[in-house]
Coordinates of C-alpha atoms in Angstrom, one line a residue:
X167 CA 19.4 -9.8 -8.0
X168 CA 22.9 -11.1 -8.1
X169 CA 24.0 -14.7 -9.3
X170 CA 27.0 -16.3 -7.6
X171 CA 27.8 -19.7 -9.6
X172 CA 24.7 -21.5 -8.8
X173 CA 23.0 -19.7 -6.3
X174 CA 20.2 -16.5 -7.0
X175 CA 20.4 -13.6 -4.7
X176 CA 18.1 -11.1 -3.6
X177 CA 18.2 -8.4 -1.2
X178 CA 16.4 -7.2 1.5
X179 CA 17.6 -3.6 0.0
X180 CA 16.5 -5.0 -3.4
X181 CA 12.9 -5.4 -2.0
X182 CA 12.5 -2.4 -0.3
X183 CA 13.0 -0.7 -3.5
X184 CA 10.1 -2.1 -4.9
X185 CA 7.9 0.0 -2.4
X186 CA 6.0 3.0 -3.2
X187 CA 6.7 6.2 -0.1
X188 CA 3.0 6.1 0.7
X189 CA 4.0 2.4 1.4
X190 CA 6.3 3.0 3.8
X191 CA 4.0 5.2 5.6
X192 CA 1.6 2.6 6.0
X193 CA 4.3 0.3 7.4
X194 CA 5.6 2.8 9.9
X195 CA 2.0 3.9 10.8
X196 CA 1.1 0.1 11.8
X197 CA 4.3 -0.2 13.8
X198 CA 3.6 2.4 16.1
X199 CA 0.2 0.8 16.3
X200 CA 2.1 -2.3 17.2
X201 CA 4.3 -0.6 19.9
X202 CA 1.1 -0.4 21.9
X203 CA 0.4 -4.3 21.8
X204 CA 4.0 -4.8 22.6
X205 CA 3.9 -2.6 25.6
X206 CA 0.6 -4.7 27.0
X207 CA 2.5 -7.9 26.1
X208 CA 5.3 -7.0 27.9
X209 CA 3.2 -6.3 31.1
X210 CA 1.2 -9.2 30.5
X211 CA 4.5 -11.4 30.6
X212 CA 6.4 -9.4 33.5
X213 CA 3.7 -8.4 36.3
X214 CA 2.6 -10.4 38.7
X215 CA -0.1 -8.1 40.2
X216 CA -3.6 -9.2 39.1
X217 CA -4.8 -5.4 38.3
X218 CA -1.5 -4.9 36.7
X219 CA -2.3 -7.7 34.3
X220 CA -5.9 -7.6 34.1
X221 CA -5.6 -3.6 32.6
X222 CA -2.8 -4.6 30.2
X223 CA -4.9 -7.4 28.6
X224 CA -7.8 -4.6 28.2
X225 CA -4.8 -2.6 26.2
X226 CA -3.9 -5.3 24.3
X227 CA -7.7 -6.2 23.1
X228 CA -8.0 -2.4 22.5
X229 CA -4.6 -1.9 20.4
X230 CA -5.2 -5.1 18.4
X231 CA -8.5 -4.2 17.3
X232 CA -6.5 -0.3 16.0
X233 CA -4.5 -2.9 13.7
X234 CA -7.1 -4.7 12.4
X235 CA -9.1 -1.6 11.9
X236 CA -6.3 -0.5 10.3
X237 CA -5.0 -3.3 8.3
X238 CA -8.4 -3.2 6.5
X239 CA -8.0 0.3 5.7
X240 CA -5.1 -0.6 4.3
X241 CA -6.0 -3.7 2.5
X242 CA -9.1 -2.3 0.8
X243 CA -6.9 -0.3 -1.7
X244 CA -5.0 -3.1 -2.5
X245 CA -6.9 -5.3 -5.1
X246 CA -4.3 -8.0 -5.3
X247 CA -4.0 -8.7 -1.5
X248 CA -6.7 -10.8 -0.3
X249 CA -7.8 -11.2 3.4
X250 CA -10.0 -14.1 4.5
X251 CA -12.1 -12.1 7.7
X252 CA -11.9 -9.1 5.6
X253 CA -13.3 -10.2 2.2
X254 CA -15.6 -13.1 3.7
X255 CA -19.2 -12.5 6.1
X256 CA -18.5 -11.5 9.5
X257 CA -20.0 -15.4 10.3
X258 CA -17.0 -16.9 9.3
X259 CA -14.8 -15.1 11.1
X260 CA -14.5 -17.0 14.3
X261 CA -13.7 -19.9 13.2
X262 CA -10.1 -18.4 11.0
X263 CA -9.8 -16.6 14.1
X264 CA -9.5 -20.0 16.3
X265 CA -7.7 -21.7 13.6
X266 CA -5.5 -19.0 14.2
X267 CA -5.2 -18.6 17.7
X268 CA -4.2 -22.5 18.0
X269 CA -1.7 -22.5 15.7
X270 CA 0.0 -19.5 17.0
X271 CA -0.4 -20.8 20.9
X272 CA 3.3 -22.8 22.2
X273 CA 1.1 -25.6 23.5
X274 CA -0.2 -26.9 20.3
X275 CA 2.2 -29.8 19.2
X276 CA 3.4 -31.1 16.0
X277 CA 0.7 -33.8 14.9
X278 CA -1.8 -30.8 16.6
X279 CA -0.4 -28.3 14.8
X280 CA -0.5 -30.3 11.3
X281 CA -4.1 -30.7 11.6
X282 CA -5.2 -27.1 11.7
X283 CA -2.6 -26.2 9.3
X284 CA -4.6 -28.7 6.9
X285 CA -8.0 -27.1 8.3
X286 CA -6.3 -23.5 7.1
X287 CA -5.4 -24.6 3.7
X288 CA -9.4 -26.1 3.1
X289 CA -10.2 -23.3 4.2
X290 CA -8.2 -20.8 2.3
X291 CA -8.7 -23.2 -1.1
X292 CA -12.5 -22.6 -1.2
X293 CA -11.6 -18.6 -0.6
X294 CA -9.7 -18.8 -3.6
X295 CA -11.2 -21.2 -5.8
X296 CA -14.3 -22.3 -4.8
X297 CA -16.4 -19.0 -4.1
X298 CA -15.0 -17.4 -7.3
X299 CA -16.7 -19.8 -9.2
X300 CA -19.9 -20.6 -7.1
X301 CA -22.5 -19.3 -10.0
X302 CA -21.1 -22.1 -12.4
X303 CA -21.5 -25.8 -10.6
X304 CA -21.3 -29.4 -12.2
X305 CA -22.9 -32.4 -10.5
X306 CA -21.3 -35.7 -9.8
X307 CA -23.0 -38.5 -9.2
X308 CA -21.7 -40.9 -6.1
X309 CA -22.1 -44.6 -5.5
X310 CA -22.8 -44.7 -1.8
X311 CA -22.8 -48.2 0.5
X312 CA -26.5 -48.4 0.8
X313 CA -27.7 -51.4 -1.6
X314 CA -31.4 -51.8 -0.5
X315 CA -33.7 -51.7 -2.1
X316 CA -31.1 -51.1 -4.9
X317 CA -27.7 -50.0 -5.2
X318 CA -28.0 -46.1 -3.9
X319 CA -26.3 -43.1 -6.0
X320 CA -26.4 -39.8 -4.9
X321 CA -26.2 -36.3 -7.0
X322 CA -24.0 -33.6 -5.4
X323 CA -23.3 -30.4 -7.1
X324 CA -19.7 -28.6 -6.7
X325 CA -17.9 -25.7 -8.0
X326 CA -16.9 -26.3 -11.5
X327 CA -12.9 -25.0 -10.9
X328 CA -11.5 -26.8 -14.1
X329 CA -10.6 -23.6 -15.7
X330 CA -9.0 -22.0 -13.2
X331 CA -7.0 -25.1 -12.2
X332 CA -6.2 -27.1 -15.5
X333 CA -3.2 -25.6 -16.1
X334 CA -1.9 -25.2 -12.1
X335 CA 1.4 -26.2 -11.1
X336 CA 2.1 -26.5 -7.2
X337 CA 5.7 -24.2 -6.6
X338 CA 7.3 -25.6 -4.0
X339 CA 9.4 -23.4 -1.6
X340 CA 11.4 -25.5 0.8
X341 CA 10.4 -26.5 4.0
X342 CA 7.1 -25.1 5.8
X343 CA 5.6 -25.0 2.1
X344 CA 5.9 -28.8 1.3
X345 CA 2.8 -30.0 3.3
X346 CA 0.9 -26.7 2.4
X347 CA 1.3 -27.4 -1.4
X348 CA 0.7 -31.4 -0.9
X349 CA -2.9 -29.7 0.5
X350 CA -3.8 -27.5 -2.1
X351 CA -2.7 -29.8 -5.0
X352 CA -5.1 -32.5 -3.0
X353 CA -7.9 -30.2 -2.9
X354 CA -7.3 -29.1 -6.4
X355 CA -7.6 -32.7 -7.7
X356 CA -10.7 -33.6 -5.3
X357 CA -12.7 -30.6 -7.2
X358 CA -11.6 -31.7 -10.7
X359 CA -13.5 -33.2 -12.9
X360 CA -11.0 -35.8 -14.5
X361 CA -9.1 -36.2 -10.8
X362 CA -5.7 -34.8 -12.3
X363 CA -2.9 -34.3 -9.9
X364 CA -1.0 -31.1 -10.5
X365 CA 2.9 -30.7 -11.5
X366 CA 5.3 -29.8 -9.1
X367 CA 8.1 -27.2 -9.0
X368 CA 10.6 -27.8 -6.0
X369 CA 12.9 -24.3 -5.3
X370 CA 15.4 -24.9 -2.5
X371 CA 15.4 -21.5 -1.1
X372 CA 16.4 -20.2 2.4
X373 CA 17.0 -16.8 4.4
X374 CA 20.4 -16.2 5.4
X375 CA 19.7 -16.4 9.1
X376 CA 23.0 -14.7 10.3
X377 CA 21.7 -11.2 8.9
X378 CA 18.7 -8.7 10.3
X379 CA 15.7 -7.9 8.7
X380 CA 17.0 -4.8 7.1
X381 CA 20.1 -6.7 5.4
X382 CA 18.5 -10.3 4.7
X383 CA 19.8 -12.7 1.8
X384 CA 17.3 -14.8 0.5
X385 CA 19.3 -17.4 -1.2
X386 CA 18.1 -19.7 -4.4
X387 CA 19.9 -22.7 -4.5
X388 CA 19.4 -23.9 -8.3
X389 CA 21.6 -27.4 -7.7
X390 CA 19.0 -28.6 -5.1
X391 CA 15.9 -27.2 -6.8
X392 CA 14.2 -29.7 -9.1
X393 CA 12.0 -27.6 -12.2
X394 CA 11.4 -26.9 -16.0
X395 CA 11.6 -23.2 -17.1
X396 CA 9.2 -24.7 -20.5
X397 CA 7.0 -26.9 -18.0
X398 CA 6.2 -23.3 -16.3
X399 CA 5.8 -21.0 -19.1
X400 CA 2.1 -19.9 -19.9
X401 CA 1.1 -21.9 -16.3
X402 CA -1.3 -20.7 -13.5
X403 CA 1.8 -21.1 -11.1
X404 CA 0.6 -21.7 -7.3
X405 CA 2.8 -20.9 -4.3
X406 CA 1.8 -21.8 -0.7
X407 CA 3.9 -21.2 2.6
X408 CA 2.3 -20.9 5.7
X409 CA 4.2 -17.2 6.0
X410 CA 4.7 -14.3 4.3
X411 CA 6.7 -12.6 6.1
X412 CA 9.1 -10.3 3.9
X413 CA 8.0 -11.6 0.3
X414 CA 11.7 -12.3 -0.2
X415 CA 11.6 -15.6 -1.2
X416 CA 9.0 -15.9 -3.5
X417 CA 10.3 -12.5 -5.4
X418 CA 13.5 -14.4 -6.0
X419 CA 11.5 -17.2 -7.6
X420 CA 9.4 -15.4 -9.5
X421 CA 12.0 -12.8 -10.7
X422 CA 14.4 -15.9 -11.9
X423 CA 12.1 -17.6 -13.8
X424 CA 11.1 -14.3 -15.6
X425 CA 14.3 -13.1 -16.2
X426 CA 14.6 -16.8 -17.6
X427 CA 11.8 -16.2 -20.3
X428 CA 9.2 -17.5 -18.2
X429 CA 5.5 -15.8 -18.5
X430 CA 3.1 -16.9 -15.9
X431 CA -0.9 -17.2 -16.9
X432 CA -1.3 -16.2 -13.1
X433 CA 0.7 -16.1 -9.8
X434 CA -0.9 -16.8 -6.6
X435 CA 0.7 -16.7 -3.3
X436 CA -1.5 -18.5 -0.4
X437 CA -0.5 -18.3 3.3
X438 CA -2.1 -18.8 6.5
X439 CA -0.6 -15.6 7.8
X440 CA 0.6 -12.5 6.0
X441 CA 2.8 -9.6 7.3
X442 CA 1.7 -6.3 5.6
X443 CA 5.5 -5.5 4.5
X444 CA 5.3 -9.0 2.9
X445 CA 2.2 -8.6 1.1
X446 CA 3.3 -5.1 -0.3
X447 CA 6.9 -5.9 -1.1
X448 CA 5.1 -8.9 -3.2
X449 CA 2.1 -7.0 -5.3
X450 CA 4.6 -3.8 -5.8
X451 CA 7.8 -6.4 -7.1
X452 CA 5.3 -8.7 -9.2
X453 CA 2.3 -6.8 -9.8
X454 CA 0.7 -9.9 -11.8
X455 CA 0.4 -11.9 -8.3
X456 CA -2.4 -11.9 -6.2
X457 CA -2.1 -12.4 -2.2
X458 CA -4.2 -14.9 -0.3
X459 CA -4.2 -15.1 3.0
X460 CA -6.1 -16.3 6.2
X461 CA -4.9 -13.6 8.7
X462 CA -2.9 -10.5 8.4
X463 CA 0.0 -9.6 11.1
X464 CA 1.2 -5.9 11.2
X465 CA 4.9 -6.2 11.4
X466 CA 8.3 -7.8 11.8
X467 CA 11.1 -7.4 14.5
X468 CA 14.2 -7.1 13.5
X469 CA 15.0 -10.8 13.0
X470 CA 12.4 -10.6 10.0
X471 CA 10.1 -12.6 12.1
X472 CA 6.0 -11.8 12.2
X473 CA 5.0 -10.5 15.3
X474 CA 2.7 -11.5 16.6
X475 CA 3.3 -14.7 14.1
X476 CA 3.6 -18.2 15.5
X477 CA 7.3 -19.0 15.4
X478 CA 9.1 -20.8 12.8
X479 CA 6.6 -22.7 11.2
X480 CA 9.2 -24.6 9.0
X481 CA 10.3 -26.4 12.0
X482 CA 7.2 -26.7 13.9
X483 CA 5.5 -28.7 10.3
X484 CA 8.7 -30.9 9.9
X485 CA 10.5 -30.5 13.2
X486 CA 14.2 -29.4 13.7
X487 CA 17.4 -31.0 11.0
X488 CA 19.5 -32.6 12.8
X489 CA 23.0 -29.7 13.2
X490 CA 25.1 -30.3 9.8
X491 CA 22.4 -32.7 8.7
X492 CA 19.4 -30.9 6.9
X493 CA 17.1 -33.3 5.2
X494 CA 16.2 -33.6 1.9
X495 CA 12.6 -33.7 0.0
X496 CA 12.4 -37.6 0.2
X497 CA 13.5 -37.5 3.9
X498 CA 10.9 -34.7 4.8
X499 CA 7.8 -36.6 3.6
X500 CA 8.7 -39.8 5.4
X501 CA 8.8 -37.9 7.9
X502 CA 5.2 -36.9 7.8
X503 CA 4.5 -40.7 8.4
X504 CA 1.9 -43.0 7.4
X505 CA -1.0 -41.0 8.1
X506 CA -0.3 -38.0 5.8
X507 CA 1.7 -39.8 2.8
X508 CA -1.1 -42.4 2.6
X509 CA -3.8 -39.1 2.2
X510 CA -1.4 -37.6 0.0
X511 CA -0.4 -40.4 -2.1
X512 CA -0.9 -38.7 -5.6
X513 CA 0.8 -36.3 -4.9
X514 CA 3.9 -37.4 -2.7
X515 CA 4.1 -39.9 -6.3
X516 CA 4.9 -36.5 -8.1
X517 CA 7.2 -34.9 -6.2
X518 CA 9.1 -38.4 -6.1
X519 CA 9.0 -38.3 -9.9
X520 CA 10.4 -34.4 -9.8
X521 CA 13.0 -35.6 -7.9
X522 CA 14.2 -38.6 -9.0
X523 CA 13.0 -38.1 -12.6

């Protein structure tokens, strides 16, 4: 890690480090894996001949189910990485794996696309919370709008999370990560039982686009980030991005705030999707954190972008910045509109107050 006036450093060198040789086997193993997809997709995209087509989307069905197969191989050694459609009933499966297939497809469109990210992040908040804590429940009791014969109440029982969510705070890593957070805090304070609204760390952190996957700069801006090193020590800190795709960014985070004295309760890391390097770069570099995600992709090309991933999910959350013109926290939720700030309203009150003091 290097430290350059007010920016934290960390690179892709640095993280590779972190990873055991029987690691990198895994990694290279799945890639070649992945070379067979690619090859289908490629005659998928370039062939016009219906046979031609019709045997390289039999491939593709065939090769992708070798990952999977050997993804969970993979993951079942790995007690800190968590995988939805590997750790839940085969039941559920189908509907993470549409969740999935709609946000990855080009079609679906921004306000589209925010709705199933917010259907992944329920999703993913009972996975970690909820069915952890299924065998202890508290009830609540519920004034409904029926009033004859008398003023109805009803009695619902729900997982008792308190403990596990008392002392949370939301870590924010700029930009796909801001609505994902707003979620999980939401859902955190929905299931408590005095309807507290979690802190909020904001880290302005960003890849340094210009380089490959193999030299990447992940690059912690600490005048634009907004936290308290004492307002994190002892906490149950929560990160959520919608990728993890080389773990960079949230080992920078987590290594600066340690080598600034700071000693987690816990670290969780929730994602919708999950490249395997990224996972394993993460429980290798901070062994205390535990992985959560929805869906688990085998690699990255060379840009250090998932395949088969779903593009840049930063931009398709938020949209593009303007060139020159990137926006800040404040501009970002406005953006969102009326719709999302008004569900969010607790929690878009926080981050104004970690912002603006």
């Amino acid at each position: 890690m290097d430290i350059e006036g007010r920016k934290v450093i960390i690179h892709a060198t640095d993280l590779d480090g972190f990873l055991k040789d029987e690691d990198k086997c895994k990694i290279d193993e799945v890639k070649k894996l992945c070379d067979k997809s690619l090859d289908a997709c490629a005659k998928i995209e370039d062939s016009s001949d219906f046979r031609t087509i019709k045997a390289a989307e039999e491939q593709l069905i065939e090769t992708s189910a070798a990952v999977g197969h050997y993804l969970e191989e993979v993951i079942e050694k790995e007690p800190k990485v968590h995988v939805y459609c590997f750790d839940t009933p085969q039941e559920l499966h189908g509907e993470a794996s549409r969740l999935i297939a709609k946000l990855r497809d080009p079609k679906t469109g921004h306000e589209e696309f925010l709705y199933y990210i917010q259907r992944a992040y329920e999703l993913m908040f009972s996975h970690v919370f909820s069915d952890t804590v299924l065998p202890k429940k508290r009830s609540i009791i519920t004034k409904t709008p029926v009033t004859n014969p008398c003023r109805n109440y009803a009695v619902h029982k729900i997982p008792d999370v308190d403990s596990l969510t008392k002392d949370a705070v939301m870590c924010v890593m700029l930009r796909g990560a801001l609505l994902p957070s707003m979620i999980i805090s939401k859902e955190i304070q929905d299931y408590s039982s005095d309807n507290s609204v979690t802190p909020f760390a904001l880290f302005k952190i960003k890849r340094d686009e210009s380089k490959k996957e193999n030299n990447m700069a992940y690059v912690l801006d600490l005048d634009r980030s907004f936290f308290d090193f004492k307002e994190l020590d002892g906490k149950d800190l929560i990160f959520a991005d919608p990728m993890n795709a080389t773990g960079g960014s949230l080992v920078t985070i987590v290594k600066y705030l340690k080598d600034n004295g700071v000693k987690p309760k816990s670290i969780k890391f929730i994602n919708v999707i999950s490249a395997l390097k990224g996972a394993l770069r993460i429980v290798r570099a901070i062994p205390e954190c535990e992985v959560y995600t929805l869906w688990m992709d085998p690699v990255l090309n060379d840009q250090a972008y998932i395949l088969p991933g779903l593009g840049d999910a930063g931009d398709r959350l938020n949209g593009e910045d303007l060139p020159g013109n990137p926006r800040n926290m404040i501009q970002l939720i406005a953006d969102y509109g009326a719709t999302i700030t008004n569900l969010y309203r607790a929690q878009v009150k926080k981050i104004e107050e970690t912002v603006l003091g």
